[in-house]
Coordinates of C-alpha atoms in Angstrom, one line a residue:
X1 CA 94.0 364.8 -18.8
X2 CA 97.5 366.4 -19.3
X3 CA 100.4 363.5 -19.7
X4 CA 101.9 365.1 -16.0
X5 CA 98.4 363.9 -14.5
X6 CA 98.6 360.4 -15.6
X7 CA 102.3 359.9 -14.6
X8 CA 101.2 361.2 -11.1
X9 CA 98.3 358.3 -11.2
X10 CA 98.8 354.7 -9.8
X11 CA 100.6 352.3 -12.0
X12 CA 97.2 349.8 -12.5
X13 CA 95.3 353.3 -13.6
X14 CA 97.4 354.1 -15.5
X15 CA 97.9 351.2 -17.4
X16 CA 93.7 351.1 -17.6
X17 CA 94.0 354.4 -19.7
X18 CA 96.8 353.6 -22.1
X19 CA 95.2 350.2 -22.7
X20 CA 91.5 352.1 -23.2
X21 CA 93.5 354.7 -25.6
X22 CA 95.3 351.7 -27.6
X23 CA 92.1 349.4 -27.6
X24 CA 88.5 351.3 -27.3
X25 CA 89.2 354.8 -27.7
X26 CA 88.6 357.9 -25.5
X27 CA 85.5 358.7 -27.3
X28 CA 82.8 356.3 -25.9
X29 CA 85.0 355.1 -23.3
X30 CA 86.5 356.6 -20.2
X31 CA 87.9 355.1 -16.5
X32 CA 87.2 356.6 -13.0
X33 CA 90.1 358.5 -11.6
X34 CA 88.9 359.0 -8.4
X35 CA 85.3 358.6 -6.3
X36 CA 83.7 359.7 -3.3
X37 CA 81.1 361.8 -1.5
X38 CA 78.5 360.9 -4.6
X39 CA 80.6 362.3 -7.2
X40 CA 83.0 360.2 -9.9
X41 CA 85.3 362.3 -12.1
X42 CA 86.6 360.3 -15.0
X43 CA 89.6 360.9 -18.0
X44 CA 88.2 360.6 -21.2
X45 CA 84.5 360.6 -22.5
X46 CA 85.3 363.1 -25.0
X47 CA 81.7 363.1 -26.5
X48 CA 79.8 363.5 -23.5
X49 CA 77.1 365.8 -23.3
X50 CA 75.4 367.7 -20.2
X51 CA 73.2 365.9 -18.5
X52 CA 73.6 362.2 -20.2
X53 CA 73.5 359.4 -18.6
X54 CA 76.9 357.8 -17.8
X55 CA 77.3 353.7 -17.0
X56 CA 80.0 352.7 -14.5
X57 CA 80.4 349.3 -14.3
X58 CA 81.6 348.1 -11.1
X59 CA 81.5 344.2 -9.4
X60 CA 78.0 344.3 -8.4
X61 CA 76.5 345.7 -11.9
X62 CA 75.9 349.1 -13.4
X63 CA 75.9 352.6 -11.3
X64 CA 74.7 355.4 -13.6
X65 CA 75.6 358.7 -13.1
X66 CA 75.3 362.0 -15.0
X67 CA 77.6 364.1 -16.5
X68 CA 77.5 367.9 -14.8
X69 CA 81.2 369.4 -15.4
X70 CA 82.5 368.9 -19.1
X71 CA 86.7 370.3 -18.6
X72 CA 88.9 369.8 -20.9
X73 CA 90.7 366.5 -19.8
X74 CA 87.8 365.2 -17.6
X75 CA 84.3 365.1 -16.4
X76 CA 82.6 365.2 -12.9
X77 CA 79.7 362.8 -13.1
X78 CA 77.1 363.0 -10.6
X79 CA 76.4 359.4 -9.2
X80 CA 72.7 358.1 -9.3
X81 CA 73.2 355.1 -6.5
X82 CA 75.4 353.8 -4.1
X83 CA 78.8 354.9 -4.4
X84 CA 80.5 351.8 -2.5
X85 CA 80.8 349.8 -5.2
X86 CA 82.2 352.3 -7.5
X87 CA 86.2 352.7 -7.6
X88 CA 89.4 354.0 -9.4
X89 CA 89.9 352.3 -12.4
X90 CA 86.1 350.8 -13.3
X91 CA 85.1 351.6 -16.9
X92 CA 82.4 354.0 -17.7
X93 CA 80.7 354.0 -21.1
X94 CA 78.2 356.6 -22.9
X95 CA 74.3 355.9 -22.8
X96 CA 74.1 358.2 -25.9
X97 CA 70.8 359.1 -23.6
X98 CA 69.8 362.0 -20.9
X99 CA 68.1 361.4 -18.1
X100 CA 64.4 360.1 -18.8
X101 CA 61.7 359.2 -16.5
X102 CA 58.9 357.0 -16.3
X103 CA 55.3 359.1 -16.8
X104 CA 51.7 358.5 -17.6
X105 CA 48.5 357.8 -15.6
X106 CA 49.5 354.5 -14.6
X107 CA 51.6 357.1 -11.5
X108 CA 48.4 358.1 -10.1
X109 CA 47.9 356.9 -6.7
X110 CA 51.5 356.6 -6.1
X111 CA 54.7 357.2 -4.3
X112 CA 57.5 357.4 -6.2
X113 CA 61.3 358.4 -6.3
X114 CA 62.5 360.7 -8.9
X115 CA 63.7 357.8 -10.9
X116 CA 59.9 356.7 -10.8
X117 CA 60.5 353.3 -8.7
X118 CA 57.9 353.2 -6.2
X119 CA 58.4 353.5 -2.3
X120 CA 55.1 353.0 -1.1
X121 CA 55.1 349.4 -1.2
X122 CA 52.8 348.7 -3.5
X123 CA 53.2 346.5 -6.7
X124 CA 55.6 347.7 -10.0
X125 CA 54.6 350.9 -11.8
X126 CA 54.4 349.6 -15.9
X127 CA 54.5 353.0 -17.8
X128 CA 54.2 352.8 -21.1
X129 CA 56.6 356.2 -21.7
X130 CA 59.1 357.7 -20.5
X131 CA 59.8 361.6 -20.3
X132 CA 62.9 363.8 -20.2
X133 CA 64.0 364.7 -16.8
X134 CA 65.4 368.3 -18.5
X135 CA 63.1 370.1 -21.1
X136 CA 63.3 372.9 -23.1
X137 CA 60.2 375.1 -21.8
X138 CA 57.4 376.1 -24.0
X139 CA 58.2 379.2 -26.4
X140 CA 55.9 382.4 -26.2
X141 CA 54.0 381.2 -29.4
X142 CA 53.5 377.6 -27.8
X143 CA 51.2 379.9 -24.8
X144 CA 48.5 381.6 -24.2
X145 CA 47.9 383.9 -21.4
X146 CA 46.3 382.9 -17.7
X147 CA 42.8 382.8 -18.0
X148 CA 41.0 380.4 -16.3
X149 CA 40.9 380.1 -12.4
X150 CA 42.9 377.8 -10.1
X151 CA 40.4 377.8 -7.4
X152 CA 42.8 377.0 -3.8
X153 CA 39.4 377.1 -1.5
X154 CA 41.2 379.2 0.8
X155 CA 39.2 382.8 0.8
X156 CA 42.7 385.3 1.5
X157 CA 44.3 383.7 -1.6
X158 CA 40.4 383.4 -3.9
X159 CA 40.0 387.2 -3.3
X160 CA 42.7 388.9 -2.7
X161 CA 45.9 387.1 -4.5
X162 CA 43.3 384.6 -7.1
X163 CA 45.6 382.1 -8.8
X164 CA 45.2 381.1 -12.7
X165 CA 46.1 378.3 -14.5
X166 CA 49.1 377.8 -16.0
X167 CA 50.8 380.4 -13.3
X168 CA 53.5 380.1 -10.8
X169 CA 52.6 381.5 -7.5
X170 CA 55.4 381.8 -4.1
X171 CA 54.8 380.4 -1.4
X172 CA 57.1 381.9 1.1
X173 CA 57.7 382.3 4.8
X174 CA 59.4 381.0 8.1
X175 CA 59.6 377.3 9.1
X176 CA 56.4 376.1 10.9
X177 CA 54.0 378.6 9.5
X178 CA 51.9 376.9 7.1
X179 CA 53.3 376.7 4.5
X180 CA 53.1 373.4 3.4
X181 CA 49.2 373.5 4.8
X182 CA 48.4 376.0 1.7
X183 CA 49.7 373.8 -0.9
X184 CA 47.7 370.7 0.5
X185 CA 44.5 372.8 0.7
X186 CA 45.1 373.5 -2.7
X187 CA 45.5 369.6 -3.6
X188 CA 42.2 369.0 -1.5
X189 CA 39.9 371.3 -3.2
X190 CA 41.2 370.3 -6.8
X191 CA 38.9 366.6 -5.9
X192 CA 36.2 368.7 -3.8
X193 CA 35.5 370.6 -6.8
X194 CA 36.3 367.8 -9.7
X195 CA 38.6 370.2 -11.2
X196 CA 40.1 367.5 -12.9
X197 CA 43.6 369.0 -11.9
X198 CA 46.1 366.5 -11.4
X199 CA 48.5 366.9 -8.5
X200 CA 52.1 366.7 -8.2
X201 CA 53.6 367.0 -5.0
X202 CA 56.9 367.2 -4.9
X203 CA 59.1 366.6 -0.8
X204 CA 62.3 367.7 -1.2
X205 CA 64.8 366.4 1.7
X206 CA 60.6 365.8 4.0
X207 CA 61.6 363.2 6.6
X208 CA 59.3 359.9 5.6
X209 CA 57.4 360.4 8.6
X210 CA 55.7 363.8 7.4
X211 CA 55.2 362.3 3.7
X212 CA 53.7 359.3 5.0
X213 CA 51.2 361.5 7.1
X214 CA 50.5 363.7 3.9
X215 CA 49.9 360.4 1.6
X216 CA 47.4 359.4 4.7
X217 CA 45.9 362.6 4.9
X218 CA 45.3 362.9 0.8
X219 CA 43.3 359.1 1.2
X220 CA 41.7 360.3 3.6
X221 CA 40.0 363.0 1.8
X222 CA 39.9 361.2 -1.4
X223 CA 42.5 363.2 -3.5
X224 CA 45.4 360.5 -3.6
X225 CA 43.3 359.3 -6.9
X226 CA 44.3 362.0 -8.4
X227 CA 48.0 362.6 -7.1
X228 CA 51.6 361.7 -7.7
X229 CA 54.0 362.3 -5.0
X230 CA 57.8 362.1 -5.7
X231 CA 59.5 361.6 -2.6
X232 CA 62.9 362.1 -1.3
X233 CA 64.3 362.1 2.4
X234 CA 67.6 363.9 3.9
X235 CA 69.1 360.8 3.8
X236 CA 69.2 360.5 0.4
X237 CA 72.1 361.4 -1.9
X238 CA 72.1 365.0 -3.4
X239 CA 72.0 363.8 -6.7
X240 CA 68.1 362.9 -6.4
X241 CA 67.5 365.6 -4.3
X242 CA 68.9 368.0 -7.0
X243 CA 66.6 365.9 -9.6
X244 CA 63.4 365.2 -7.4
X245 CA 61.5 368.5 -9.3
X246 CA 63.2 368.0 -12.4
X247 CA 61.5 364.5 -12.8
X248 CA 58.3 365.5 -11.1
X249 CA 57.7 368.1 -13.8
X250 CA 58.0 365.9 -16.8
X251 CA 55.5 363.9 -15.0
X252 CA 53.0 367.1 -14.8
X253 CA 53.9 368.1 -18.6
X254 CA 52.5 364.6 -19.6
X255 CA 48.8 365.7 -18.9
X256 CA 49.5 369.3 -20.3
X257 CA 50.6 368.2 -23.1
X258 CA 47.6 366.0 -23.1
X259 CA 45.3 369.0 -22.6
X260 CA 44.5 367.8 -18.9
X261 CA 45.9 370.2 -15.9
X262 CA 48.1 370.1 -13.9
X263 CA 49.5 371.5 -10.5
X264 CA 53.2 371.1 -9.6
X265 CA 53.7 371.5 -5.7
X266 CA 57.6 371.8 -5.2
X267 CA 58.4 371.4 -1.0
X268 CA 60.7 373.2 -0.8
X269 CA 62.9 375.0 -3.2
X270 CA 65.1 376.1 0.0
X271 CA 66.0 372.5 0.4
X272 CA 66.7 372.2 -3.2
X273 CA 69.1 374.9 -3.7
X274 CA 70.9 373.3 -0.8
X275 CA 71.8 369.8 -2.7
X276 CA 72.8 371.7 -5.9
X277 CA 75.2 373.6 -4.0
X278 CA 76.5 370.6 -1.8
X279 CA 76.7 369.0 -5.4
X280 CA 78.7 372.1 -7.1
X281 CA 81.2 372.3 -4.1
X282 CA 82.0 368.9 -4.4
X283 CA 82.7 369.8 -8.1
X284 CA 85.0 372.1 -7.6
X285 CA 82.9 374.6 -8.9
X286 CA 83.5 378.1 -7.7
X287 CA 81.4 379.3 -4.9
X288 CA 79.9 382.7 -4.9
X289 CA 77.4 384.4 -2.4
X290 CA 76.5 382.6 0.0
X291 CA 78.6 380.0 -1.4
X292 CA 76.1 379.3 -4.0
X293 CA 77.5 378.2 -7.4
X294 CA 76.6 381.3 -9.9
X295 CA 74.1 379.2 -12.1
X296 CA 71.9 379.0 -8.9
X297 CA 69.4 381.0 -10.5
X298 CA 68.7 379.0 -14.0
X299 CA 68.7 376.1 -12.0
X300 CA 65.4 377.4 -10.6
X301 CA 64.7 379.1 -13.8
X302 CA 64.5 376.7 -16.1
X303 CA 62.3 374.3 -13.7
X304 CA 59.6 376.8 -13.3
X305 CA 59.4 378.2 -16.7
X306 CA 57.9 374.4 -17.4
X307 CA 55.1 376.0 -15.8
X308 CA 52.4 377.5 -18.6
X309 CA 49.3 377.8 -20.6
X310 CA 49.8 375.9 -24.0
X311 CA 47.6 377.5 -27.2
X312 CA 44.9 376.0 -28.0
X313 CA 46.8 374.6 -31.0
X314 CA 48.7 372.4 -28.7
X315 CA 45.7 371.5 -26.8
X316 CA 44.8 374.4 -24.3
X317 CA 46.5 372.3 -21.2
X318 CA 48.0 373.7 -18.2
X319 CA 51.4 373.2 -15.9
X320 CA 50.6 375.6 -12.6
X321 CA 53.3 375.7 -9.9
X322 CA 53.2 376.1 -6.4
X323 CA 56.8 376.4 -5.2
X324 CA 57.7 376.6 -1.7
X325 CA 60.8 378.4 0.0
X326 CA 61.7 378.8 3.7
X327 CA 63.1 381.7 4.8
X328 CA 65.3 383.3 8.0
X329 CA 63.9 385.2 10.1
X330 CA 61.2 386.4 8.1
X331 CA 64.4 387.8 5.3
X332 CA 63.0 388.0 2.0
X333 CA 65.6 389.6 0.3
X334 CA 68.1 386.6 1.4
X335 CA 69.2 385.4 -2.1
X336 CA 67.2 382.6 -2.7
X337 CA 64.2 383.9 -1.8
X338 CA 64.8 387.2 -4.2
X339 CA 65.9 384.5 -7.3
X340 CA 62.6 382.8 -6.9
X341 CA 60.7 385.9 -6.4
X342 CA 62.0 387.4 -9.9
X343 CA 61.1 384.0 -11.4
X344 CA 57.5 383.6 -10.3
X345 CA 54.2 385.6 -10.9
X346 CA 53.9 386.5 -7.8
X347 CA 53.8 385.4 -3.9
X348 CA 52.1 384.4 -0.9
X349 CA 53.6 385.8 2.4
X350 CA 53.5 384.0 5.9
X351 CA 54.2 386.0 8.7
X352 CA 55.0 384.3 12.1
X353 CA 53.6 387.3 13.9
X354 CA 50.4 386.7 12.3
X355 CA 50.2 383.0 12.4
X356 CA 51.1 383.0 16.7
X357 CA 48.1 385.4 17.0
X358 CA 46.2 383.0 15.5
X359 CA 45.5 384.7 12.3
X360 CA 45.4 381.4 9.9
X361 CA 46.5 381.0 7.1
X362 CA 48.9 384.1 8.2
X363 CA 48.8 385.8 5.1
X364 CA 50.4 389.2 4.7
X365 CA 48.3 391.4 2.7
X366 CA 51.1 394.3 2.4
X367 CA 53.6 391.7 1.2
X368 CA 51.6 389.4 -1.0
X369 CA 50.7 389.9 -4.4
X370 CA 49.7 388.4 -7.6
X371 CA 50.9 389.3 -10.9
X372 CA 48.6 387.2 -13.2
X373 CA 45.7 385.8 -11.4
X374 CA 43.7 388.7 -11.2
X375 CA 42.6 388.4 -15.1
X376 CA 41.9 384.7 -14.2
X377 CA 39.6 385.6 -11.3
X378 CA 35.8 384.3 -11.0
X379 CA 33.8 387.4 -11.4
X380 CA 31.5 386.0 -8.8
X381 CA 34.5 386.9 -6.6
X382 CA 36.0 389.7 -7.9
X383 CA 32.9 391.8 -8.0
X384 CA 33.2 391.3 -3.8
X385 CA 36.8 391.1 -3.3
X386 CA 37.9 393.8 -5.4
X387 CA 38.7 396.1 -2.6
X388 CA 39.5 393.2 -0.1
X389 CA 43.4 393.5 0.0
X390 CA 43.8 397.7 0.4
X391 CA 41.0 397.3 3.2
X392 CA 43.2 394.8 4.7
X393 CA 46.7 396.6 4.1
X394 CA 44.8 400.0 5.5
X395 CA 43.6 398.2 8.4
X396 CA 46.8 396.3 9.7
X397 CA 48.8 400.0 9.1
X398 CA 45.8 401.4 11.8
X399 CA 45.5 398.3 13.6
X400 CA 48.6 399.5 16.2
X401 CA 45.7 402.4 17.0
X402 CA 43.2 400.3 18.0
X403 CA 44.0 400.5 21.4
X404 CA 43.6 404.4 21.3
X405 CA 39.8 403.3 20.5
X406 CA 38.5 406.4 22.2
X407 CA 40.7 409.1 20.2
X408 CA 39.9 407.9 16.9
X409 CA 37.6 409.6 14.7
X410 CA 34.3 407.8 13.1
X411 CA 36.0 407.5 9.8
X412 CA 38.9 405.6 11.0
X413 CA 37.1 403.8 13.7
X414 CA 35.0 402.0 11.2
X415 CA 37.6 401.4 9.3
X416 CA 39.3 399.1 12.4
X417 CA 36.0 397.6 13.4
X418 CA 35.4 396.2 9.6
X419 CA 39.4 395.6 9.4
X420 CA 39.1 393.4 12.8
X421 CA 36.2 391.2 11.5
X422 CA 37.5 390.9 7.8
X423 CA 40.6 389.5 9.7
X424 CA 38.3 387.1 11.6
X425 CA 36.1 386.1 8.7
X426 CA 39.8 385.1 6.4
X427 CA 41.0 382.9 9.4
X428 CA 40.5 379.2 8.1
X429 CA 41.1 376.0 9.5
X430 CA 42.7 373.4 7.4
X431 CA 41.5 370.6 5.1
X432 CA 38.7 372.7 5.2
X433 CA 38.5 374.4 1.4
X434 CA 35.8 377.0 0.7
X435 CA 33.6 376.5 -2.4
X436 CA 32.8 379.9 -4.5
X437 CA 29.8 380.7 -3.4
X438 CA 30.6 380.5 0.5
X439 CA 33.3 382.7 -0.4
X440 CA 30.7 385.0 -2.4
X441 CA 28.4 385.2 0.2
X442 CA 31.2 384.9 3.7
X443 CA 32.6 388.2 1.9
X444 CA 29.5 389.9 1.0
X445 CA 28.0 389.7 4.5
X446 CA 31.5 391.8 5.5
X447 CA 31.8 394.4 2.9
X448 CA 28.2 395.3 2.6
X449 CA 28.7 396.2 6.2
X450 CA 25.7 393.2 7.1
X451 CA 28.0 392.0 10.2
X452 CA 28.8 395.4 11.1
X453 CA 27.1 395.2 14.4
X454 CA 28.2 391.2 15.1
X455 CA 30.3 390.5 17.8
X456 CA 34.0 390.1 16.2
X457 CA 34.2 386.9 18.2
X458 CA 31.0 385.5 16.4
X459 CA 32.3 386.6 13.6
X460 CA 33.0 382.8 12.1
X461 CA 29.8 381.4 14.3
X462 CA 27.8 383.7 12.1
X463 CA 29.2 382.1 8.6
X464 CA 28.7 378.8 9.2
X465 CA 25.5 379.9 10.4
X466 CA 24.6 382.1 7.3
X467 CA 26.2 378.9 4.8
X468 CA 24.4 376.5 6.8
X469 CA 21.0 378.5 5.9
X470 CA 21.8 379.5 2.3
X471 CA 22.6 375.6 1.6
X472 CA 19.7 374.3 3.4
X473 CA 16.7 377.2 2.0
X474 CA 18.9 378.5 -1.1
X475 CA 20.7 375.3 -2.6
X476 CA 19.7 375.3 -6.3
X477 CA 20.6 379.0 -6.7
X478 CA 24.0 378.3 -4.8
X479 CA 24.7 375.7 -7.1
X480 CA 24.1 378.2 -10.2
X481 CA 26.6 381.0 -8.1
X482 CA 29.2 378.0 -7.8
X483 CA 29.8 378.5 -12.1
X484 CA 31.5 381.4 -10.7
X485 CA 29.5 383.9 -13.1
X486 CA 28.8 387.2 -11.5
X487 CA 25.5 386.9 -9.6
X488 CA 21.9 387.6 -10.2
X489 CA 20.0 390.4 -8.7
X490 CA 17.9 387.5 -7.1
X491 CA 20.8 386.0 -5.5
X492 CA 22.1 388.8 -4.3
X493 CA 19.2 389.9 -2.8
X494 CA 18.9 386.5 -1.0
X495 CA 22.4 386.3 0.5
X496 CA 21.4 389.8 1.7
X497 CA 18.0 389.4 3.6
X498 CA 19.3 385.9 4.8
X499 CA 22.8 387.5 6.0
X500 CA 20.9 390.3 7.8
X501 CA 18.4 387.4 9.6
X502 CA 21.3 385.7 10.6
X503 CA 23.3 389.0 11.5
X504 CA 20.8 389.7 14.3
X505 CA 21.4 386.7 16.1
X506 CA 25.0 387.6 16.5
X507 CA 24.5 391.0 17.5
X508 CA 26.4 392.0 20.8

C-alpha cells in the first residue's frame, strides 16, 4: 500500500501497520483494511500465494479466508465464515497451506459441506486424509482413452449418446425439465447394477428442501451407501458456493486414484458461475460479457479436466462428470452454456417442447451428441442402436408431416410410423433404470420392425410385456446378454419369436 493510502487510513490502523512493519514484518503478517459483503482486503502479506489459506484473528477465534487478488500493495481474501466478527485492524497471518479437504470412505453415506463438516446430523466424520481443494489435472501420459461403459439405465442416452468412463458428458436445458432427474437415474443404476461407481453429487445454491428429498430418495433405493453429497444452499456465502465442486472433486479423485470409479454430478454449473462472478465484482475485478470476470472459463476448465481415465500404471481408475447447466429460453449459445460446451465431450439436450408433450426424458436427438462414448459402447447395444439417433433426427424433421398422413408416400410414411413408436418406446419414467438386455431386446422389437403393426399407444404395454416374458421363460440367457457382449444367434432368435408372440397381442 502506497504511503498516500495509509495517511488517508484511521489513526488506530494506521498505527496497527507501522507497529506490524517495526515489529513482525509484512511478510507473514498483514492487518485488515477494510471488510464486508464476504470479502477482507488486507496491506501486507507479501508472500502470499493464490489460493492459501489466510487466518484472521478476530474476538471470537480464527476466520479463514483465501487469498484470490494478489496487487501490488494488497490482497482481496475471500472469507470462509461469518464475516461479523471480522474488522479493520484484526491481524491476519499466513497458513503456508491451500485449501485442503477432508476425503476417504469414511464420506460415504454422508452430507457434507465443502469444508467436509457434516449437515445431516449425524455423528463427526474422522478422515484419516485430507485432499487439495485445487489440483493440477492429470497430464496426457497419466490417461488412457474412454473405454469402458458408464451404463445411465436410461435407453435415449445407452443407445444413442452411450457415456464412458472417465468422460464428461453436458447436461443442458431449461429450468424444470429433468435435468437433475438424468443425473439421479444415473446414481440409481450405478447400485442396481453393482457398478461399484461411487457417487458424488454435488447442489450448488439447491434449497435444503430438494437435497433433503434427493438424500431420501437415494435411501430409499439403496444408493446413499455408495454416495457423497456436498451440499450448499442460496443462503450460503459465495465463497463455498464458488468451492462446493472444487472440494467435491478431490473427494471423487480419492477413489480414482485408488483404482475405484467414480462419478462427479455437479448441480448446476449455472449456479456456479453466478457466485464466482458475485465474488469477482466484489473484487474489483473487471467485468466483461455479461459481466462475467474474463477467467470465467478456466474456472470451469480446470474443474472438469479433473475428470479422466488414469493408465493403467497409475491404477486404471476413473473420474466421470456429469455437469449440469440451466439455460434461457432454450439459448445455448448464451456464454456459459458455449464455455461448458467447448469443455466437455459432448451433451445431452432437454427440450421443453418435448418434455410438455410428454416425451420423457426430453431428449433432443438433433442437438445431442457424444464425442467419446461411442468407442465405450456395449456391443450388445450398439449392434441395435447404431442407426437409433439419424432415425430419430429423420423422423422429428418429418414428424410436422404427419398430419398430411394421406399425401405421404410409403417410404416416408413408414418412416413416421416407426419414428412415432421409437419416440414412445424412449419415454421413461424415473427411478426406473433399464438393465442392458431390456434395452437390447426393448430396441430390437422396434428396429426389426417386430412392433410395426402395434398400436403406438401400446407401445410401452407391449415392453413390459415382452421383458416380463423374456425374464420369466428366458432368465439364464438374459443374464449372459446383461455382460453386454454382442449376442448369440440363440438369443437373438429368442427375443425375436417371443417379441413377435407378444407383438400380436398388441396389434390394433
Amino acid at each position: 500500500m502506497s504511503q498516500l493510502s495509509i495517511t488517508e487510513l484511521s489513526d488506530d490502523l494506521r498505527d496497527a501497520i507501522i507497529g506490524l512493519e517495526k515489529t513482525e514484518g509484512l511478510e507473514k503478517v498483514g492487518i485488515v483494511v477494510r471488510v464486508g459483503d464476504g470479502v477482507a482486503w488486507i496491506h501486507g502479506l507479501r508472500d502470499a500465494g493464490y489460493s492459501e489459506v489466510l487466518q484472521i484473528q478476530t474476538d471470537e477465534g480464527v476466520v479463514e479466508a483465501f487469498a484470490l487478488n494478489l496487487m501490488e500493495d494488497e490482497i482481496g481474501a475471500v472469507l470462509l465464515g461469518d464475516d461479523s466478527h471480522v474488522r479493520a485492524g484484526s491481524k491476519v497471518k499466513l497458513s503456508g497451506e491451500i485449501l485442503e479437504v477432508p476425503i476417504g470412505p469414511e464420506l460415504l453415506g454422508r452430507v457434507v459441506d465443502p469444508l467436509g463438516n457434516p449437515i445431516d446430523g449425524g455423528p463427526a466424520i474422522k478422515t484419516k486424509l485430507t485432499g487439495k481443494v485445487e489440483r493440477e489435472a492429470a497430464g496426457v501420459m497419466d490417461r488412457r482413452s474412454v473405454y469402458e461403459p458408464m451404463m445411465t439405465g436410461i435407453m435415449a442416452i445407452d443407445a444413442m449418446f452411450p457415456i464412458g468412463r472417465g468422460q464428461r458428458e453436458l447436461i443442458i436445458g431449461d429450468r424444470q425439465t429433468g435435468k437433475t432427474a438424468l443425473a439421479i437415474d444415473t446414481m440409481i443404476n450405478q447400485a442396481r447394477t453393482k457398478s461399484g461407481v461411487v457417487n458424488v453429487y454435488v447442489a450448488i445454491g439447491q434449497k435444503q428442501s430438494k437435497v433433503a428429498r434427493l438424500v431420501d430418495r437415494l435411501k430409499q433405493e439403496g444408493v446413499m451407501d455408495q454416495t457423497i453429497i456436498v451440499a450448499t444452499s442460496p443462503a450460503d456465502p459465495a465463497s463455498l458456493l464458488y468451492m462446493a465442486p472444487y472440494a467435491a472433486t478431490a473427494m471423487g479423485e480419492y477413489f480414482r486414484d485408488n483404482g475405484g470409479h467414480a462419478l462427479m454430478i455437479y448441480d448446476d454449473l449455472t449456479k456456479h458461475a453466478v457466485a464466482y462472478r458475485q465474488m469477482s465484482l466484489l473484487l474489483r475485478r473487471p467485468p466483461g460479457r455479461e459481466a462475467y470476470p474474463g477467467d470465467v472459463f478456466y474456472l470451469h476448465s480446470r474443474l472438469l479436466e479433473r475428470s479422466a481415465k488414469l493408465s493403467d500404471k497409475l491404477g486404471g481408475g476413473s473420474l466421470t462428470a456429469l455437469p449440469i447447466i440451466e439455460t434461457q429460453a432454450g439459448d445455448i449459445s448464451a456464454y456459459i452454456p458455449t464455455n461448458v460446451i467447448s469443455i466437455t465431450d459432448g451433451q445431452i439436450f432437454l427440450e421443453t417442447d418435448l418434455f410438455y408433450q410428454g416425451i420423457r426424458p426430453a431428449i433432443s436427438a438433433g442437438l445431442s451428441v457424444s464425442r467419446v462414448g461411442g468407442a465405450a459402447q456395449t456391443k450388445a447395444i450398439k449392434s441395435v442402436g447404431s442407426h437409433l439417433k439419424l432415425s430419430l433426427s429423420q423422423f422429428r424433421e418429418l414428424a410436422s408431416f404427419a398430419q398430411f398422413g394421406s399425401d405421404l408416400d410409403e417410404d416416408t410414411r413408414s418412416q413416421i410410423d416407426r419414428g412415432q413408436r421409437l419416440t414412445e418406446l424412449l419415454k421413461q419414467p424415473q427411478y426406473d433404470p433399464m438393465s442392458i438386455w431390456e434395452q437390447y431386446a426393448s430396441i430390437a422389437a422396434i428396429t426389426e420392425g417386430i412392433f410395426d403393426k402395434v398400436v403406438i399407444k401400446k407401445i410401452k404395454d407391449a415392453q413390459i410385456a415382452l421383458i416380463t416374458r423374456l425374464n420369466a421363460d428366458h432368465k439364464k440367457l438374459m443374464t449372459e446378454l446383461d455382460k453386454g457382449d454382442k449376442p448369440s444367434e440363440e438369443i437373438q432368435k429368442i427375443i425375436t419369436k417371443v417379441a413377435t408372440a407378444v407383438a400380436k397381442g398388441f396389434e390394433g
